[in-house]
Amino acid sequence: QAQKMQEDMAAKQEELDAREYDISAGGGVVNVKINGKREILAIDLKPEIVDPDDVETLTDLLVAGVNEAVSTIEKTNAEAMNAVTGNLSIPGMF
């Protein structure tokens, strides 16, 4: 049974790694496309957010977008793995 769970977890992780997510921040002025491996695939900025006199706001929005994207993946992966393991805690598995 443990081997079956391990196989199910490996299959689920492979599925999760292949997923792509589109996350927006700042009311949609920054969009981050990221995959389940936490690799940024694209960042799209609305032209109105690009202000050479206010680089700090742009930087803050980029950080917020990337952090939201990573957080979404962590939450999605945790929920998916908990569904496979039945909320069984297996240290070092993920």
Coordinates of C-alpha atoms in Angstrom, one line a residue:
Q1 CA 0.0 0.0 0.0
A2 CA 2.9 2.4 0.8
Q3 CA 4.4 1.6 -2.6
K4 CA 1.1 2.4 -4.4
M5 CA 0.9 5.7 -2.5
Q6 CA 4.5 6.5 -3.5
E7 CA 3.7 5.8 -7.1
D8 CA 0.5 7.9 -6.9
M9 CA 2.5 10.7 -5.4
A10 CA 5.2 10.5 -8.1
A11 CA 2.5 10.6 -10.8
K12 CA 0.7 13.5 -9.1
Q13 CA 4.0 15.5 -8.8
E14 CA 4.7 14.9 -12.5
E15 CA 1.2 16.2 -13.3
L16 CA 1.7 19.2 -11.0
D17 CA 5.1 20.1 -12.5
A18 CA 3.5 20.2 -16.0
R19 CA 0.8 22.6 -15.1
E20 CA 1.0 26.3 -16.0
Y21 CA -0.6 29.1 -14.0
D22 CA -1.5 32.7 -15.0
I23 CA -1.4 34.9 -11.9
S24 CA -2.1 38.6 -11.8
A25 CA -1.1 41.3 -9.4
G26 CA -1.8 45.0 -9.0
G27 CA -5.3 44.8 -10.3
G28 CA -4.2 43.0 -13.4
V29 CA -1.3 45.3 -14.5
V30 CA 1.2 42.6 -13.9
N31 CA 0.6 39.0 -15.1
V32 CA 3.0 36.2 -14.3
K33 CA 3.0 32.9 -16.2
I34 CA 4.7 30.1 -14.2
N35 CA 4.8 26.4 -14.3
G36 CA 4.5 23.8 -11.5
K37 CA 8.3 23.6 -11.3
R38 CA 8.2 27.2 -10.1
E39 CA 9.9 28.4 -13.3
I40 CA 8.7 31.8 -14.6
L41 CA 7.7 31.4 -18.2
A42 CA 6.6 35.0 -18.9
I43 CA 5.8 38.3 -17.2
D44 CA 3.4 40.7 -18.9
L45 CA 3.1 44.3 -17.9
K46 CA 0.4 46.7 -18.9
P47 CA 1.9 49.8 -20.4
E48 CA 0.3 52.1 -17.9
I49 CA 2.4 50.6 -15.0
V50 CA 5.7 51.4 -16.8
D51 CA 6.6 54.8 -15.4
P52 CA 10.3 55.7 -15.5
D53 CA 9.8 58.1 -12.6
D54 CA 8.3 55.4 -10.4
V55 CA 10.4 52.3 -10.8
E56 CA 9.8 51.3 -7.2
T57 CA 6.1 50.7 -7.8
L58 CA 6.8 48.5 -10.8
T59 CA 9.4 46.6 -8.8
D60 CA 6.9 46.1 -5.9
L61 CA 4.3 44.8 -8.3
L62 CA 6.7 42.4 -10.0
V63 CA 7.7 41.0 -6.6
A64 CA 4.0 40.7 -5.5
G65 CA 3.2 38.9 -8.8
V66 CA 6.0 36.4 -8.5
N67 CA 5.3 35.8 -4.8
E68 CA 1.6 35.2 -5.5
A69 CA 2.5 32.8 -8.3
V70 CA 4.8 30.8 -6.1
S71 CA 2.3 30.8 -3.2
T72 CA -0.4 29.5 -5.6
I73 CA 1.7 26.6 -6.7
E74 CA 2.7 25.7 -3.1
K75 CA -0.9 25.7 -2.0
T76 CA -2.1 23.8 -5.1
N77 CA 0.7 21.2 -4.7
A78 CA 0.0 20.7 -1.0
E79 CA -3.7 20.2 -1.5
A80 CA -3.1 17.8 -4.4
M81 CA -0.6 15.7 -2.3
N82 CA -2.9 15.8 0.7
A83 CA -5.6 14.3 -1.5
V84 CA -3.2 11.5 -2.5
T85 CA -1.9 10.8 1.0
G86 CA -5.2 11.3 2.8
N87 CA -3.4 14.1 4.8
L88 CA -0.9 11.6 6.1
S89 CA 2.3 13.4 7.0
I90 CA 5.4 11.8 5.5
P91 CA 8.5 13.8 6.5
G92 CA 10.9 14.5 3.6
M93 CA 8.4 13.5 0.9
F94 CA 7.6 17.1 -0.2

